[in-house]
């Protein structure tokens, strides 16, 4: 064990919310520090583009949590106050239904990791009406972990608490290369006990001098993930650099 | 030192539910007492009585009844603990 706090890192905003809400950082001894990764951040230019689309007359449908994310000048909430038509939906499928009932141009905007991207692929494969489109701002977790490792040299990353619902789709295999790089990995659900279990798995690996992929969320994640969802995504979207 | 993101999106939530009925590719699902219409495009071989993990209106994985019940049990454990805490305070 190193002579500094052991610091596993998570990479998901929902994990950060659970850790904060349940006071998980106050539970373990000082020698353990749970770091918070970048989570899913929307590039300001994506917000700017969507606001420009809204101001051109289209209706924007999105999820509630994105409304306050700042663009370079304003958020979608600010744009709505200035008259842009921005509405909340609970599902990509709801957005399609709104488009079917409307003569307006409907643009569904959602940034997402691997968990949410398949539902966007599904609506596009189901021949939505011509007035429906998606502003896709999807991100992938493994490259985000690469970026953390490459750019986060000031962070002592002792292991990754991997987001469970991403693994529901991609399985556990994509994390194996990080274990080969020496990082213990535990795939975690979003209940406090799931996160604590994942932390214990990582600590056991560190103590044993091991680095492997373990699954602390077997009730929702299997090793191979959801093949059908991944095939749909591959049919509809293409992976490109984010910048 | 923790590195908190400036804006945190928390859409990664998913909850288990039991399929009550299926019409075309849409199922009515019981999410622990709340009924919701859920698309089945992303899962295969589902039928009434199966449990699925639901995320933004889509089933993203099949679950066994035991797995789903484990999750519901965790939810009710936290709810009970929270209520106890509120009573005590």
mmCIF file of C-alpha atoms in Angstrom:
data_model
loop_
_atom_site.group_PDB
_atom_site.id
_atom_site.type_symbol
_atom_site.label_atom_id
_atom_site.label_comp_id
_atom_site.label_asym_id
_atom_site.label_seq_id
_atom_site.Cartn_x
_atom_site.Cartn_y
_atom_site.Cartn_z
ATOM 1 C CA UNK A 1 0.000 0.000 0.000
ATOM 2 C CA UNK A 2 1.389 3.457 -0.848
ATOM 3 C CA UNK A 3 2.137 5.964 1.918
ATOM 4 C CA UNK A 4 -0.677 8.294 0.889
ATOM 5 C CA UNK A 5 -4.457 8.008 0.759
ATOM 6 C CA UNK A 6 -5.684 5.251 -1.543
ATOM 7 C CA UNK A 7 -7.767 6.965 -4.186
ATOM 8 C CA UNK A 8 -10.120 5.103 -6.472
ATOM 9 C CA UNK A 9 -11.855 7.337 -9.010
ATOM 10 C CA UNK A 10 -15.350 7.197 -10.485
ATOM 11 C CA UNK A 11 -16.199 8.750 -13.845
ATOM 12 C CA UNK A 12 -19.952 9.220 -13.723
ATOM 13 C CA UNK A 13 -22.104 12.101 -12.495
ATOM 14 C CA UNK A 14 -24.693 9.702 -11.127
ATOM 15 C CA UNK A 15 -22.025 8.030 -9.003
ATOM 16 C CA UNK A 16 -20.944 11.433 -7.710
ATOM 17 C CA UNK A 17 -24.548 12.260 -6.819
ATOM 18 C CA UNK A 18 -24.970 8.970 -4.915
ATOM 19 C CA UNK A 19 -21.643 9.364 -3.119
ATOM 20 C CA UNK A 20 -22.510 12.918 -2.036
ATOM 21 C CA UNK A 21 -26.140 12.185 -1.151
ATOM 22 C CA UNK A 22 -25.291 9.222 1.056
ATOM 23 C CA UNK A 23 -22.183 10.741 2.633
ATOM 24 C CA UNK A 24 -20.000 7.903 1.411
ATOM 25 C CA UNK A 25 -16.841 10.007 1.612
ATOM 26 C CA UNK A 26 -17.353 10.408 5.370
ATOM 27 C CA UNK A 27 -17.546 6.655 6.016
ATOM 28 C CA UNK A 28 -14.119 5.185 5.232
ATOM 29 C CA UNK A 29 -10.928 6.099 7.112
ATOM 30 C CA UNK A 30 -8.794 9.088 6.063
ATOM 31 C CA UNK A 31 -6.492 6.759 4.201
ATOM 32 C CA UNK A 32 -9.200 6.344 1.565
ATOM 33 C CA UNK A 33 -10.242 9.160 -0.726
ATOM 34 C CA UNK A 34 -12.820 8.660 -3.479
ATOM 35 C CA UNK A 35 -11.981 10.934 -6.406
ATOM 36 C CA UNK A 36 -14.574 12.304 -8.765
ATOM 37 C CA UNK A 37 -13.869 12.054 -12.469
ATOM 38 C CA UNK A 38 -15.144 14.481 -15.081
ATOM 39 C CA UNK A 39 -18.630 12.977 -15.418
ATOM 40 C CA UNK A 40 -20.551 13.706 -18.530
ATOM 41 C CA UNK A 41 -19.977 17.290 -19.538
ATOM 42 C CA UNK A 42 -21.608 18.933 -22.457
ATOM 43 C CA UNK A 43 -19.279 21.009 -24.580
ATOM 44 C CA UNK A 44 -20.456 24.633 -24.492
ATOM 45 C CA UNK A 45 -20.446 24.711 -28.299
ATOM 46 C CA UNK A 46 -23.068 21.937 -28.397
ATOM 47 C CA UNK A 47 -25.342 24.029 -26.177
ATOM 48 C CA UNK A 48 -24.622 27.052 -28.419
ATOM 49 C CA UNK A 49 -25.553 25.084 -31.552
ATOM 50 C CA UNK A 50 -28.792 23.834 -30.002
ATOM 51 C CA UNK A 51 -29.741 27.350 -28.890
ATOM 52 C CA UNK A 52 -29.073 28.604 -32.436
ATOM 53 C CA UNK A 53 -31.331 25.826 -33.790
ATOM 54 C CA UNK A 54 -34.050 26.800 -31.286
ATOM 55 C CA UNK A 55 -33.788 30.457 -32.260
ATOM 56 C CA UNK A 56 -34.179 29.499 -35.929
ATOM 57 C CA UNK A 57 -37.683 28.285 -35.011
ATOM 58 C CA UNK A 58 -37.327 24.588 -34.183
ATOM 59 C CA UNK A 59 -38.696 23.078 -30.988
ATOM 60 C CA UNK A 60 -36.006 21.539 -28.778
ATOM 61 C CA UNK A 61 -36.942 18.520 -26.689
ATOM 62 C CA UNK A 62 -34.483 17.401 -24.044
ATOM 63 C CA UNK A 63 -34.085 15.938 -20.567
ATOM 64 C CA UNK A 64 -34.480 18.158 -17.555
ATOM 65 C CA UNK A 65 -30.925 17.910 -16.228
ATOM 66 C CA UNK A 66 -29.429 19.562 -19.286
ATOM 67 C CA UNK A 67 -31.427 22.803 -19.086
ATOM 68 C CA UNK A 68 -29.009 24.642 -16.795
ATOM 69 C CA UNK A 69 -25.793 23.468 -18.433
ATOM 70 C CA UNK A 70 -24.058 26.653 -19.576
ATOM 71 C CA UNK A 71 -23.210 27.330 -23.196
ATOM 72 C CA UNK A 72 -20.626 29.990 -24.009
ATOM 73 C CA UNK A 73 -23.231 32.757 -23.566
ATOM 74 C CA UNK A 74 -26.320 31.170 -22.029
ATOM 75 C CA UNK A 75 -28.044 27.962 -21.029
ATOM 76 C CA UNK A 76 -31.169 26.438 -22.565
ATOM 77 C CA UNK A 77 -33.120 27.846 -19.601
ATOM 78 C CA UNK A 78 -31.889 31.338 -20.494
ATOM 79 C CA UNK A 79 -32.771 30.752 -24.141
ATOM 80 C CA UNK A 80 -36.255 29.662 -23.120
ATOM 81 C CA UNK A 81 -36.663 32.887 -21.149
ATOM 82 C CA UNK A 82 -35.821 34.709 -24.375
ATOM 83 C CA UNK A 83 -38.583 32.899 -26.227
ATOM 84 C CA UNK A 84 -36.918 29.747 -27.550
ATOM 85 C CA UNK A 85 -39.220 26.714 -27.553
ATOM 86 C CA UNK A 86 -37.418 24.267 -25.245
ATOM 87 C CA UNK A 87 -39.401 21.447 -23.651
ATOM 88 C CA UNK A 88 -38.716 18.508 -21.385
ATOM 89 C CA UNK A 89 -39.317 14.868 -22.297
ATOM 90 C CA UNK A 90 -38.586 11.642 -20.424
ATOM 91 C CA UNK A 91 -37.613 9.467 -23.357
ATOM 92 C CA UNK A 92 -36.441 9.670 -26.968
ATOM 93 C CA UNK A 93 -39.615 7.816 -27.829
ATOM 94 C CA UNK A 94 -41.724 10.564 -26.202
ATOM 95 C CA UNK A 95 -39.885 13.045 -28.404
ATOM 96 C CA UNK A 96 -40.864 11.079 -31.514
ATOM 97 C CA UNK A 97 -44.494 10.993 -30.396
ATOM 98 C CA UNK A 98 -44.475 14.774 -29.967
ATOM 99 C CA UNK A 99 -43.071 15.098 -33.492
ATOM 100 C CA UNK A 100 -45.862 12.884 -34.854
ATOM 101 C CA UNK A 101 -48.428 15.215 -33.287
ATOM 102 C CA UNK A 102 -46.752 18.408 -34.449
ATOM 103 C CA UNK A 103 -46.195 20.246 -37.710
ATOM 104 C CA UNK A 104 -43.102 21.973 -36.280
ATOM 105 C CA UNK A 105 -39.501 20.898 -36.647
ATOM 106 C CA UNK A 106 -38.616 18.903 -33.552
ATOM 107 C CA UNK A 107 -34.995 18.447 -32.499
ATOM 108 C CA UNK A 108 -34.260 15.981 -29.705
ATOM 109 C CA UNK A 109 -31.093 16.936 -27.875
ATOM 110 C CA UNK A 110 -29.408 14.693 -25.432
ATOM 111 C CA UNK A 111 -25.812 14.082 -24.569
ATOM 112 C CA UNK A 112 -25.171 10.610 -23.381
ATOM 113 C CA UNK A 113 -22.752 7.859 -22.590
ATOM 114 C CA UNK A 114 -23.198 4.308 -23.875
ATOM 115 C CA UNK A 115 -26.267 3.748 -21.670
ATOM 116 C CA UNK A 116 -28.529 6.246 -23.417
ATOM 117 C CA UNK A 117 -27.136 6.209 -26.963
ATOM 118 C CA UNK A 118 -28.888 2.920 -27.949
ATOM 119 C CA UNK A 119 -32.333 4.448 -27.358
ATOM 120 C CA UNK A 120 -31.434 7.248 -29.780
ATOM 121 C CA UNK A 121 -30.315 4.635 -32.306
ATOM 122 C CA UNK A 122 -33.594 2.769 -31.811
ATOM 123 C CA UNK A 123 -35.784 5.781 -32.566
ATOM 124 C CA UNK A 124 -33.817 6.538 -35.738
ATOM 125 C CA UNK A 125 -34.152 2.918 -36.920
ATOM 126 C CA UNK A 126 -37.921 3.072 -36.378
ATOM 127 C CA UNK A 127 -38.433 5.642 -39.150
ATOM 128 C CA UNK A 128 -39.397 8.742 -37.190
ATOM 129 C CA UNK A 129 -41.435 11.432 -39.000
ATOM 130 C CA UNK A 130 -39.505 13.799 -41.301
ATOM 131 C CA UNK A 131 -39.895 16.744 -38.894
ATOM 132 C CA UNK A 132 -37.955 14.819 -36.219
ATOM 133 C CA UNK A 133 -34.205 14.931 -35.836
ATOM 134 C CA UNK A 134 -31.623 14.271 -33.159
ATOM 135 C CA UNK A 135 -28.754 16.541 -32.201
ATOM 136 C CA UNK A 136 -26.415 13.763 -31.158
ATOM 137 C CA UNK A 137 -23.780 14.505 -28.565
ATOM 138 C CA UNK A 138 -22.730 11.055 -27.457
ATOM 139 C CA UNK A 139 -19.607 10.154 -25.543
ATOM 140 C CA UNK A 140 -17.771 6.927 -24.765
ATOM 141 C CA UNK A 141 -16.498 5.976 -21.309
ATOM 142 C CA UNK A 142 -13.293 4.029 -22.129
ATOM 143 C CA UNK A 143 -11.717 6.920 -24.110
ATOM 144 C CA UNK A 144 -12.724 9.263 -21.268
ATOM 145 C CA UNK A 145 -10.800 6.967 -18.912
ATOM 146 C CA UNK A 146 -7.793 7.115 -21.291
ATOM 147 C CA UNK A 147 -7.961 10.908 -21.140
ATOM 148 C CA UNK A 148 -8.053 10.833 -17.342
ATOM 149 C CA UNK A 149 -5.003 8.584 -17.275
ATOM 150 C CA UNK A 150 -3.107 10.628 -19.888
ATOM 151 C CA UNK A 151 -4.009 14.078 -18.559
ATOM 152 C CA UNK A 152 -4.537 13.287 -14.908
ATOM 153 C CA UNK A 153 -0.925 12.817 -13.935
ATOM 154 C CA UNK A 154 -1.451 14.997 -10.878
ATOM 155 C CA UNK A 155 -4.129 12.517 -9.753
ATOM 156 C CA UNK A 156 -3.087 9.320 -8.049
ATOM 157 C CA UNK A 157 -5.604 6.976 -9.640
ATOM 158 C CA UNK A 158 -5.556 3.711 -7.728
ATOM 159 C CA UNK A 159 -8.473 2.114 -9.514
ATOM 160 C CA UNK A 160 -11.683 2.844 -11.384
ATOM 161 C CA UNK A 161 -15.239 2.581 -10.088
ATOM 162 C CA UNK A 162 -16.769 1.928 -13.505
ATOM 163 C CA UNK A 163 -20.339 3.084 -14.232
ATOM 164 C CA UNK A 164 -22.695 0.117 -14.029
ATOM 165 C CA UNK A 165 -25.320 1.063 -16.583
ATOM 166 C CA UNK A 166 -22.673 1.763 -19.217
ATOM 167 C CA UNK A 167 -21.456 -1.791 -18.573
ATOM 168 C CA UNK A 168 -25.044 -3.035 -18.942
ATOM 169 C CA UNK A 169 -24.569 -2.100 -22.610
ATOM 170 C CA UNK A 170 -20.824 -2.548 -23.270
ATOM 171 C CA UNK A 171 -20.196 -5.427 -20.839
ATOM 172 C CA UNK A 172 -17.059 -5.714 -18.745
ATOM 173 C CA UNK A 173 -14.550 -6.655 -21.470
ATOM 174 C CA UNK A 174 -13.788 -3.067 -22.629
ATOM 175 C CA UNK A 175 -12.375 -2.404 -19.153
ATOM 176 C CA UNK A 176 -9.880 -5.254 -19.329
ATOM 177 C CA UNK A 177 -7.204 -3.216 -21.053
ATOM 178 C CA UNK A 178 -7.211 -0.808 -18.092
ATOM 179 C CA UNK A 179 -6.649 -3.731 -15.742
ATOM 180 C CA UNK A 180 -3.736 -4.775 -17.973
ATOM 181 C CA UNK A 181 -2.360 -1.241 -17.518
ATOM 182 C CA UNK A 182 -2.378 -1.939 -13.768
ATOM 183 C CA UNK A 183 -5.648 -0.315 -12.689
ATOM 184 C CA UNK A 184 -8.025 -2.334 -10.534
ATOM 185 C CA UNK A 185 -11.570 -1.974 -11.934
ATOM 186 C CA UNK A 186 -14.899 -2.587 -10.219
ATOM 187 C CA UNK A 187 -18.147 -2.121 -12.119
ATOM 188 C CA UNK A 188 -20.595 -0.509 -9.706
ATOM 189 C CA UNK A 189 -24.310 0.093 -9.452
ATOM 190 C CA UNK A 190 -25.720 3.323 -8.039
ATOM 191 C CA UNK A 191 -26.992 2.356 -4.599
ATOM 192 C CA UNK A 192 -24.625 3.212 -1.758
ATOM 193 C CA UNK A 193 -24.061 -0.457 -0.986
ATOM 194 C CA UNK A 194 -23.098 -1.072 -4.621
ATOM 195 C CA UNK A 195 -20.507 1.694 -4.472
ATOM 196 C CA UNK A 196 -19.100 0.502 -1.133
ATOM 197 C CA UNK A 197 -18.878 -3.041 -2.490
ATOM 198 C CA UNK A 198 -16.945 -1.765 -5.516
ATOM 199 C CA UNK A 199 -14.551 0.164 -3.257
ATOM 200 C CA UNK A 200 -13.922 -2.995 -1.212
ATOM 201 C CA UNK A 201 -13.206 -4.945 -4.400
ATOM 202 C CA UNK A 202 -10.673 -2.336 -5.489
ATOM 203 C CA UNK A 203 -9.007 -2.271 -2.046
ATOM 204 C CA UNK A 204 -8.729 -6.072 -2.006
ATOM 205 C CA UNK A 205 -7.091 -6.011 -5.406
ATOM 206 C CA UNK A 206 -4.615 -3.341 -4.298
ATOM 207 C CA UNK A 207 -3.799 -5.275 -1.138
ATOM 208 C CA UNK A 208 -3.282 -8.439 -3.164
ATOM 209 C CA UNK A 209 -1.106 -6.616 -5.701
ATOM 210 C CA UNK A 210 -3.622 -7.409 -8.441
ATOM 211 C CA UNK A 211 -5.390 -5.492 -11.177
ATOM 212 C CA UNK A 212 -8.448 -7.048 -12.782
ATOM 213 C CA UNK A 213 -12.026 -6.291 -13.768
ATOM 214 C CA UNK A 214 -14.552 -7.244 -11.111
ATOM 215 C CA UNK A 215 -18.299 -6.856 -11.224
ATOM 216 C CA UNK A 216 -19.974 -5.400 -8.134
ATOM 217 C CA UNK A 217 -23.286 -5.064 -9.991
ATOM 218 C CA UNK A 218 -24.087 -8.543 -11.262
ATOM 219 C CA UNK A 219 -27.829 -7.989 -10.982
ATOM 220 C CA UNK A 220 -27.710 -5.604 -13.953
ATOM 221 C CA UNK A 221 -24.405 -6.297 -15.697
ATOM 222 C CA UNK A 222 -23.124 -9.383 -17.447
ATOM 223 C CA UNK A 223 -19.696 -9.697 -19.055
ATOM 224 C CA UNK A 224 -20.878 -9.496 -22.646
ATOM 225 C CA UNK A 225 -23.308 -6.588 -22.154
ATOM 226 C CA UNK A 226 -26.241 -5.965 -24.491
ATOM 227 C CA UNK A 227 -25.232 -7.121 -27.972
ATOM 228 C CA UNK A 228 -28.481 -6.049 -29.637
ATOM 229 C CA UNK A 229 -28.134 -2.500 -28.302
ATOM 230 C CA UNK A 230 -24.525 -2.273 -29.476
ATOM 231 C CA UNK A 231 -25.417 -3.564 -32.948
ATOM 232 C CA UNK A 232 -28.119 -0.900 -33.278
ATOM 233 C CA UNK A 233 -25.668 1.815 -32.254
ATOM 234 C CA UNK A 234 -23.089 0.522 -34.761
ATOM 235 C CA UNK A 235 -25.694 0.623 -37.541
ATOM 236 C CA UNK A 236 -26.679 4.223 -36.822
ATOM 237 C CA UNK A 237 -23.636 6.015 -35.426
ATOM 238 C CA UNK A 238 -19.957 6.259 -36.215
ATOM 239 C CA UNK A 239 -17.216 6.874 -33.653
ATOM 240 C CA UNK A 240 -15.199 10.056 -34.239
ATOM 241 C CA UNK A 241 -12.878 12.178 -32.123
ATOM 242 C CA UNK A 242 -14.779 14.495 -29.803
ATOM 243 C CA UNK A 243 -12.656 17.544 -30.692
ATOM 244 C CA UNK B 1 -8.686 16.885 -2.834
ATOM 245 C CA UNK B 2 -11.636 15.886 -4.926
ATOM 246 C CA UNK B 3 -12.257 16.972 -8.485
ATOM 247 C CA UNK B 4 -15.882 17.871 -8.712
ATOM 248 C CA UNK B 5 -17.377 18.364 -12.112
ATOM 249 C CA UNK B 6 -18.822 21.825 -12.695
ATOM 250 C CA UNK B 7 -22.082 20.501 -14.043
ATOM 251 C CA UNK B 8 -23.163 17.009 -13.180
ATOM 252 C CA UNK B 9 -25.625 15.144 -15.333
ATOM 253 C CA UNK B 10 -27.344 12.342 -13.518
ATOM 254 C CA UNK B 11 -29.236 10.585 -16.244
ATOM 255 C CA UNK B 12 -27.548 7.236 -15.714
ATOM 256 C CA UNK B 13 -30.363 5.982 -13.528
ATOM 257 C CA UNK B 14 -32.149 2.763 -14.377
ATOM 258 C CA UNK B 15 -34.735 0.804 -12.450
ATOM 259 C CA UNK B 16 -36.063 -2.740 -12.722
ATOM 260 C CA UNK B 17 -39.636 -3.476 -13.695
ATOM 261 C CA UNK B 18 -41.902 -6.429 -14.423
ATOM 262 C CA UNK B 19 -43.530 -6.689 -17.839
ATOM 263 C CA UNK B 20 -47.332 -6.726 -17.425
ATOM 264 C CA UNK B 21 -48.344 -6.674 -21.078
ATOM 265 C CA UNK B 22 -46.811 -6.179 -24.516
ATOM 266 C CA UNK B 23 -48.297 -4.454 -27.579
ATOM 267 C CA UNK B 24 -46.007 -4.457 -30.628
ATOM 268 C CA UNK B 25 -42.642 -3.274 -29.265
ATOM 269 C CA UNK B 26 -44.011 -1.457 -26.244
ATOM 270 C CA UNK B 27 -44.496 -3.060 -22.849
ATOM 271 C CA UNK B 28 -46.440 -1.842 -19.866
ATOM 272 C CA UNK B 29 -44.021 -2.324 -17.005
ATOM 273 C CA UNK B 30 -44.557 -2.249 -13.238
ATOM 274 C CA UNK B 31 -41.673 -0.256 -11.761
ATOM 275 C CA UNK B 32 -42.222 -1.196 -8.136
ATOM 276 C CA UNK B 33 -45.787 0.134 -8.063
ATOM 277 C CA UNK B 34 -45.645 2.693 -10.882
ATOM 278 C CA UNK B 35 -46.776 1.649 -14.345
ATOM 279 C CA UNK B 36 -44.885 2.948 -17.348
ATOM 280 C CA UNK B 37 -44.815 2.253 -21.087
ATOM 281 C CA UNK B 38 -41.386 0.987 -22.045
ATOM 282 C CA UNK B 39 -39.899 0.275 -25.464
ATOM 283 C CA UNK B 40 -38.450 -3.182 -26.061
ATOM 284 C CA UNK B 41 -36.263 -2.366 -29.099
ATOM 285 C CA UNK B 42 -33.023 -3.041 -27.225
ATOM 286 C CA UNK B 43 -33.824 -6.430 -25.695
ATOM 287 C CA UNK B 44 -34.637 -9.823 -27.169
ATOM 288 C CA UNK B 45 -37.021 -12.618 -26.255
ATOM 289 C CA UNK B 46 -39.025 -10.788 -23.623
ATOM 290 C CA UNK B 47 -42.448 -11.842 -22.514
ATOM 291 C CA UNK B 48 -45.030 -11.016 -19.868
ATOM 292 C CA UNK B 49 -43.663 -11.749 -16.398
ATOM 293 C CA UNK B 50 -40.037 -11.013 -17.349
ATOM 294 C CA UNK B 51 -38.102 -8.364 -15.477
ATOM 295 C CA UNK B 52 -36.199 -5.689 -17.372
ATOM 296 C CA UNK B 53 -33.890 -2.846 -16.414
ATOM 297 C CA UNK B 54 -35.484 0.396 -17.639
ATOM 298 C CA UNK B 55 -33.542 3.514 -18.649
ATOM 299 C CA UNK B 56 -35.185 6.622 -20.197
ATOM 300 C CA UNK B 57 -38.200 4.661 -21.381
ATOM 301 C CA UNK B 58 -36.250 1.753 -22.866
ATOM 302 C CA UNK B 59 -35.587 -1.718 -21.494
ATOM 303 C CA UNK B 60 -31.805 -2.050 -21.664
ATOM 304 C CA UNK B 61 -31.321 -5.494 -20.112
ATOM 305 C CA UNK B 62 -33.214 -8.548 -18.926
ATOM 306 C CA UNK B 63 -33.046 -9.290 -15.214
ATOM 307 C CA UNK B 64 -33.964 -12.415 -13.309
ATOM 308 C CA UNK B 65 -36.802 -12.009 -10.772
ATOM 309 C CA UNK B 66 -34.183 -12.553 -8.032
ATOM 310 C CA UNK B 67 -32.003 -9.732 -9.380
ATOM 311 C CA UNK B 68 -34.958 -7.373 -9.637
ATOM 312 C CA UNK B 69 -36.196 -8.251 -6.172
ATOM 313 C CA UNK B 70 -32.716 -7.645 -4.754
ATOM 314 C CA UNK B 71 -32.864 -4.120 -6.183
ATOM 315 C CA UNK B 72 -36.405 -3.478 -4.896
ATOM 316 C CA UNK B 73 -35.311 -4.771 -1.453
ATOM 317 C CA UNK B 74 -32.395 -2.296 -1.465
ATOM 318 C CA UNK B 75 -34.752 0.549 -2.423
ATOM 319 C CA UNK B 76 -37.179 -0.247 0.404
ATOM 320 C CA UNK B 77 -34.293 -0.666 2.877
ATOM 321 C CA UNK B 78 -33.097 2.866 2.067
ATOM 322 C CA UNK B 79 -36.610 4.282 2.202
ATOM 323 C CA UNK B 80 -37.175 2.694 5.621
ATOM 324 C CA UNK B 81 -33.806 3.969 6.888
ATOM 325 C CA UNK B 82 -34.590 7.447 5.591
ATOM 326 C CA UNK B 83 -38.018 7.478 7.248
ATOM 327 C CA UNK B 84 -36.455 6.319 10.521
ATOM 328 C CA UNK B 85 -33.885 9.093 10.274
ATOM 329 C CA UNK B 86 -36.618 11.682 9.678
ATOM 330 C CA UNK B 87 -38.594 10.346 12.664
ATOM 331 C CA UNK B 88 -35.521 10.497 14.890
ATOM 332 C CA UNK B 89 -34.597 14.034 13.923
#
